[in-house]
Amino acid sequence: MNEMPRARNLLWVTTTASCLLAGGPDEASQRQRGSSHATDPGERLGPERDMSARQARAALWPNLRGQGYEAASTEHVEATQQLLAATMTYATGSTDGQALPQLALAAGLLLQRWKIDEHHYLAILEGPDGSGRTGAFLLRLGPPPADGRERLLQAPHAFFDMGTGRVTLDVLLARPADFRGLATNTLQRYVQPDGTKKKSARNPADVCHNHRHPFVAATVGMAEASDALEVIQLHGFGDDRTIPELPEAWAIVSAGSLDPGWPRVTAVATALERDFGVTIARYPEDVELLGGTTNVIGQRVRSIPDATFLHLELSSNFRTKLRQKPEWSRRFAAALVSAP
């Protein structure tokens, strides 16, 4: 970013947004000074909801069967980026969150406060129209992890790479203090504007291959709002997909880059092999497939100072075991955290 530190820059963004959306500079400046008339943002967001993992899954992944992809306007994309940037600084305690309701209104998204297993979260969900054009986000409220490394899990193809959505939520809930939250798509990647599902040269609903998708903007907003953020994407490949170099591989780990030698890739692959006793491949050192190099989110994240990207392709068998065995989710989360 430019000369202003990120937290200060985002504070300026949210203050400006408050001025524009909530009635003028006097009201915004009073809130920033801690005026007695300032409203607790928690009150404006409504009561906190006690949520089970099953309830969280239902809210994050609504049934949008038959819904066609609706392209977002430039204004919606920009508003989504502003909202998720401001939400990130609020989640980490850098700003007071007073502008969040107005920013959510501008983005056409809903804010809900959740409590899951004694941890507090802010959920950012699509409105009642259920268009599927943005995605869903769940950010933990509280301090950074003990090691100071912010991590955001993503399931960008939850309805195609089957099981990745469930796995992502399970990993977050297994070690919530070590992850900032998760982000997921809400519409199948190959849904076309007319509602049909078919892979084509252009798949606008695919959040990983549409530069103008609000999900991409949201990720950029969160990464720019953090001093350092690692985006960890979980994908999947089927039993019918052959990996010529290592057909026994249970997962492929990459940085979404053609360049070999990324230390974090090797560290995570090594930790997964050690903890699960299975073969884990690195891209491009071990295999030539499924490296995520065309992933636009990875491209954008890697262009942001201090932000990093980790891309994991999980076999069908690995995803099944992770869903069926809670202990595997805890071990998987531990491997992601422990690897330097």
Coordinates of C-alpha atoms in Angstrom, one line a residue, residues 123-272:
A123 CA -20.8 -13.5 9.5
I124 CA -21.1 -11.6 6.3
L125 CA -23.9 -13.2 4.2
E126 CA -25.8 -12.5 1.1
G127 CA -29.2 -10.9 1.4
P128 CA -32.6 -12.6 1.1
D129 CA -32.5 -12.5 -2.7
G130 CA -30.0 -15.2 -2.5
S131 CA -28.2 -14.3 -5.7
G132 CA -25.0 -16.2 -5.1
R133 CA -23.1 -13.4 -6.7
T134 CA -20.8 -12.5 -3.8
G135 CA -20.1 -15.4 -1.4
A136 CA -20.1 -15.8 2.4
F137 CA -17.6 -14.9 5.0
L138 CA -17.0 -15.7 8.7
L139 CA -14.4 -13.8 10.7
R140 CA -13.4 -14.5 14.2
L141 CA -13.5 -11.5 16.6
G142 CA -10.4 -11.3 18.8
P143 CA -6.7 -11.1 18.9
P144 CA -4.3 -12.5 16.3
P145 CA -3.0 -16.1 16.8
A146 CA -0.3 -16.6 19.4
D147 CA 2.3 -16.7 16.6
G148 CA 1.1 -13.5 15.2
R149 CA 0.3 -15.0 11.8
E150 CA -3.2 -14.2 10.4
R151 CA -4.6 -17.1 8.3
L152 CA -7.8 -17.0 6.2
L153 CA -9.3 -20.3 5.0
Q154 CA -11.1 -20.4 1.7
A155 CA -13.4 -23.0 0.0
P156 CA -13.9 -21.3 -3.4
H157 CA -15.4 -24.3 -5.1
A158 CA -17.5 -25.7 -2.3
F159 CA -20.2 -27.1 -4.6
F160 CA -17.8 -28.7 -7.1
D161 CA -14.8 -29.8 -5.1
M162 CA -17.2 -31.8 -2.9
G163 CA -16.6 -31.7 0.8
T164 CA -14.2 -28.7 0.8
G165 CA -16.8 -26.4 2.4
R166 CA -17.4 -28.8 5.3
V167 CA -13.7 -29.4 5.7
T168 CA -12.9 -25.7 5.8
L169 CA -15.4 -25.0 8.5
D170 CA -14.3 -28.0 10.5
V171 CA -10.7 -26.9 10.3
L172 CA -11.6 -23.4 11.5
L173 CA -13.7 -24.7 14.4
A174 CA -11.0 -27.2 15.4
R175 CA -8.5 -24.5 16.2
P176 CA -10.4 -21.1 15.9
A177 CA -7.7 -19.1 17.8
D178 CA -5.2 -20.0 15.0
F179 CA -7.3 -18.8 12.1
R180 CA -9.0 -15.4 11.4
G181 CA -11.9 -17.1 9.6
L182 CA -13.1 -18.5 6.3
A183 CA -14.5 -17.4 3.0
T184 CA -16.6 -19.5 0.6
N185 CA -18.5 -19.3 -2.7
T186 CA -22.3 -19.7 -2.6
L187 CA -22.9 -20.6 -6.3
Q188 CA -21.5 -23.6 -8.2
R189 CA -18.5 -22.5 -10.3
Y190 CA -20.0 -23.5 -13.7
V191 CA -23.4 -21.9 -13.2
Q192 CA -24.2 -19.7 -16.2
P193 CA -26.4 -16.6 -16.2
D194 CA -29.4 -18.7 -17.4
G195 CA -29.0 -21.0 -14.5
T196 CA -27.6 -24.0 -16.4
K197 CA -24.4 -25.7 -15.2
K198 CA -21.9 -26.2 -18.0
K199 CA -18.2 -25.7 -18.3
S200 CA -17.4 -23.2 -20.9
A201 CA -14.5 -20.9 -22.1
R202 CA -15.9 -18.3 -19.7
N203 CA -17.3 -19.2 -16.3
P204 CA -18.3 -16.0 -14.6
A205 CA -19.5 -17.7 -11.4
D206 CA -16.0 -19.2 -10.8
V207 CA -14.5 -17.0 -8.1
C208 CA -11.0 -18.2 -8.9
H209 CA -11.1 -17.2 -12.6
N210 CA -13.2 -14.1 -12.7
H211 CA -11.2 -10.9 -12.0
R212 CA -14.4 -8.9 -11.5
H213 CA -16.0 -11.2 -9.0
P214 CA -16.9 -9.6 -5.6
F215 CA -15.3 -12.6 -3.9
V216 CA -11.9 -11.6 -5.4
A217 CA -12.4 -8.0 -4.2
A218 CA -13.4 -9.2 -0.8
T219 CA -10.2 -11.2 -0.5
V220 CA -8.0 -8.3 -1.6
G221 CA -9.8 -6.0 0.9
M222 CA -9.0 -8.4 3.7
A223 CA -5.4 -8.9 2.7
E224 CA -4.7 -5.2 2.3
A225 CA -6.3 -4.5 5.7
S226 CA -4.0 -7.0 7.4
D227 CA -0.3 -6.4 8.3
A228 CA 0.3 -9.9 7.0
L229 CA -2.4 -12.4 5.8
E230 CA -2.0 -16.0 4.5
V231 CA -4.9 -17.1 2.3
I232 CA -5.2 -20.9 2.4
Q233 CA -7.4 -22.3 -0.3
L234 CA -8.8 -25.9 -0.1
H235 CA -9.6 -27.6 -3.4
G236 CA -10.2 -31.2 -4.4
F237 CA -9.5 -33.7 -7.2
G238 CA -11.5 -36.9 -7.8
D239 CA -10.5 -40.5 -7.9
D240 CA -10.7 -40.5 -11.7
R241 CA -7.9 -37.8 -11.8
T242 CA -4.6 -39.4 -12.4
I243 CA -1.4 -37.7 -11.1
P244 CA 1.2 -39.3 -13.4
E245 CA 4.3 -38.5 -11.3
L246 CA 2.7 -39.5 -7.9
P247 CA -0.5 -41.4 -8.4
E248 CA -0.5 -42.3 -4.7
A249 CA -0.5 -38.6 -3.6
W250 CA -3.3 -37.6 -1.2
A251 CA -2.8 -33.9 -1.7
I252 CA -0.8 -31.4 -3.7
V253 CA 0.5 -28.2 -2.0
S254 CA 1.6 -25.2 -3.9
A255 CA 1.9 -21.4 -3.7
G256 CA 0.0 -21.0 -7.0
S257 CA 3.3 -20.2 -8.6
L258 CA 5.5 -21.8 -11.3
D259 CA 8.5 -21.0 -9.2
P260 CA 9.9 -23.9 -7.1
G261 CA 11.3 -23.7 -3.6
W262 CA 8.6 -21.9 -1.6
P263 CA 9.5 -22.8 2.1
R264 CA 5.9 -22.7 3.3
V265 CA 4.9 -25.3 0.6
T266 CA 7.6 -27.7 1.7
A267 CA 6.8 -27.2 5.4
V268 CA 3.1 -27.9 5.0
A269 CA 3.7 -30.9 2.7
T270 CA 6.2 -32.3 5.2
A271 CA 3.8 -31.7 8.2
L272 CA 0.9 -33.4 6.4

